Structure formats: C-alpha cells, structure tokens
Amino acid sequence: RPLRAKVGQRVRIWVLDAGPNRPTAFHVVGGQFDTVFAEGAYLLRRNNPAHGAAQVLSLGPAQGGFVEMSFREPGHYPFVSHLMVDAERGAHGTIAVTR
C-alpha cells in the first residue's frame, strides 16, 4: 500500500538502516528534501537558502534519521535505496500524492 500525502502537505519520513553490514541511500524519485537529519544532527534545515535541498539521505548500518519535504504536484512518487539490488529485491515503495 502506498504512503499518502496531499499536495503542499509537509511529510516527514524516518529511515533506519537496519544493517547488518551495508549502507543505504534513501531517495524519493521526483522529491526534494528541504530538511535532512541524521544521527542526531541536522544536515539541512528548511528555509535555509544557503544550503539548498537534497535528494538522498545516506546512512551506514544501524544509523537513522529523517527527511522532510512537500510535493508540488499530485502523482505517484517511488522511494528506493540507491543500492538498486535491494530495490529489485522489494525494498521500495510509493508515496501517492493527491490534491
């Protein structure tokens, strides 16, 4: 089942690399993270134009964090780890965005 959001709604997604020994790189296809938090520290904060936006949250085994974003258009936005072999094995999902 897809995760659900509305156009313009802020979305926070918590991510954990459960390991045991490979990193992950969380990515929402078509999304831009305006907030990135990893291992207890903000790497990027909303409304900070000096630091732009991000498209990936990279985590090592047993690390966690979250990303925040909002969507400007309705649609289906896939999310994956950029270890594409994991996506091929089923580690992927979709965010269904509606008006």
CSV table of C-alpha atoms in Angstrom, one decimal:
chain,number,residue,atom,x,y,z
A,1,ARG,CA,0.0,0.0,0.0
A,2,PRO,CA,1.3,3.5,-0.8
A,3,LEU,CA,2.0,6.1,1.8
A,4,ARG,CA,-0.4,9.0,1.3
A,5,ALA,CA,0.0,12.8,1.2
A,6,LYS,CA,-1.7,15.9,-0.1
A,7,VAL,CA,-0.1,18.5,-2.4
A,8,GLY,CA,1.6,21.1,-0.2
A,9,GLN,CA,1.5,18.9,2.9
A,10,ARG,CA,4.8,18.5,4.8
A,11,VAL,CA,5.9,14.9,5.0
A,12,ARG,CA,8.5,13.5,7.4
A,13,ILE,CA,9.9,10.1,6.7
A,14,TRP,CA,12.0,8.3,9.3
A,15,VAL,CA,14.7,6.0,7.9
A,16,LEU,CA,16.7,3.3,9.7
A,17,ASP,CA,19.5,1.2,8.1
A,18,ALA,CA,18.9,-2.0,10.0
A,19,GLY,CA,22.1,-3.4,8.6
A,20,PRO,CA,23.8,-5.6,9.4
A,21,ASN,CA,26.6,-4.6,7.1
A,22,ARG,CA,25.6,-2.5,4.1
A,23,PRO,CA,24.9,1.2,3.8
A,24,THR,CA,21.7,2.7,2.4
A,25,ALA,CA,20.9,5.8,0.4
A,26,PHE,CA,17.2,6.8,0.8
A,27,HIS,CA,15.8,8.6,-2.2
A,28,VAL,CA,12.3,9.7,-3.3
A,29,VAL,CA,12.2,9.9,-7.1
A,30,GLY,CA,10.9,13.3,-8.0
A,31,GLY,CA,11.2,14.6,-4.5
A,32,GLN,CA,13.5,17.3,-2.9
A,33,PHE,CA,14.3,17.1,0.8
A,34,ASP,CA,14.3,20.6,2.4
A,35,THR,CA,15.2,19.0,5.8
A,36,VAL,CA,17.7,16.2,6.4
A,37,PHE,CA,18.5,14.9,9.9
A,38,ALA,CA,20.9,12.1,10.6
A,39,GLU,CA,22.4,10.6,13.7
A,40,GLY,CA,21.3,13.5,16.0
A,41,ALA,CA,22.3,16.4,13.8
A,42,TYR,CA,20.6,18.5,11.1
A,43,LEU,CA,22.5,18.3,7.8
A,44,LEU,CA,20.0,20.6,6.1
A,45,ARG,CA,17.2,22.7,7.5
A,46,ARG,CA,14.1,24.1,5.9
A,47,ASN,CA,14.1,27.8,4.9
A,48,ASN,CA,17.9,27.9,4.7
A,49,PRO,CA,18.5,29.1,1.1
A,50,ALA,CA,22.3,29.0,1.6
A,51,HIS,CA,22.2,25.2,1.7
A,52,GLY,CA,19.6,24.3,-1.0
A,53,ALA,CA,17.9,20.9,-1.0
A,54,ALA,CA,19.0,17.3,-1.1
A,55,GLN,CA,17.8,14.2,-2.9
A,56,VAL,CA,19.3,11.5,-0.7
A,57,LEU,CA,19.8,10.5,2.9
A,58,SER,CA,22.9,8.3,3.2
A,59,LEU,CA,23.2,6.1,6.3
A,60,GLY,CA,25.5,3.4,7.5
A,61,PRO,CA,24.4,0.2,9.2
A,62,ALA,CA,22.5,0.9,12.4
A,63,GLN,CA,22.2,4.6,11.7
A,64,GLY,CA,18.9,6.5,11.5
A,65,GLY,CA,17.5,9.9,10.6
A,66,PHE,CA,14.6,11.6,8.8
A,67,VAL,CA,13.9,13.7,5.8
A,68,GLU,CA,11.1,16.3,5.3
A,69,MET,CA,9.6,17.5,2.0
A,70,SER,CA,6.4,18.7,0.4
A,71,PHE,CA,5.1,17.8,-3.1
A,72,ARG,CA,4.0,20.5,-5.6
A,73,GLU,CA,2.1,18.2,-7.9
A,74,PRO,CA,-0.1,15.2,-7.5
A,75,GLY,CA,1.2,11.8,-8.6
A,76,HIS,CA,3.0,8.6,-7.5
A,77,TYR,CA,6.5,9.1,-6.2
A,78,PRO,CA,8.6,6.0,-5.8
A,79,PHE,CA,11.1,5.7,-3.0
A,80,VAL,CA,14.1,3.4,-3.0
A,81,SER,CA,17.6,2.8,-1.6
A,82,HIS,CA,20.2,3.6,-4.2
A,83,LEU,CA,21.6,0.1,-3.6
A,84,MET,CA,19.5,-0.9,-6.5
A,85,VAL,CA,19.8,-4.6,-5.9
A,86,ASP,CA,17.8,-4.0,-2.7
A,87,ALA,CA,15.1,-2.2,-4.7
A,88,GLU,CA,15.0,-5.2,-7.1
A,89,ARG,CA,14.5,-7.5,-4.1
A,90,GLY,CA,11.5,-5.5,-2.9
A,91,ALA,CA,12.9,-2.6,-0.8
A,92,HIS,CA,10.9,0.1,-2.4
A,93,GLY,CA,7.5,1.8,-2.1
A,94,THR,CA,5.4,4.7,-3.3
A,95,ILE,CA,4.0,7.9,-2.0
A,96,ALA,CA,0.6,8.7,-3.5
A,97,VAL,CA,0.1,12.4,-3.6
A,98,THR,CA,-3.4,13.9,-4.2
A,99,ARG,CA,-5.0,17.3,-4.3
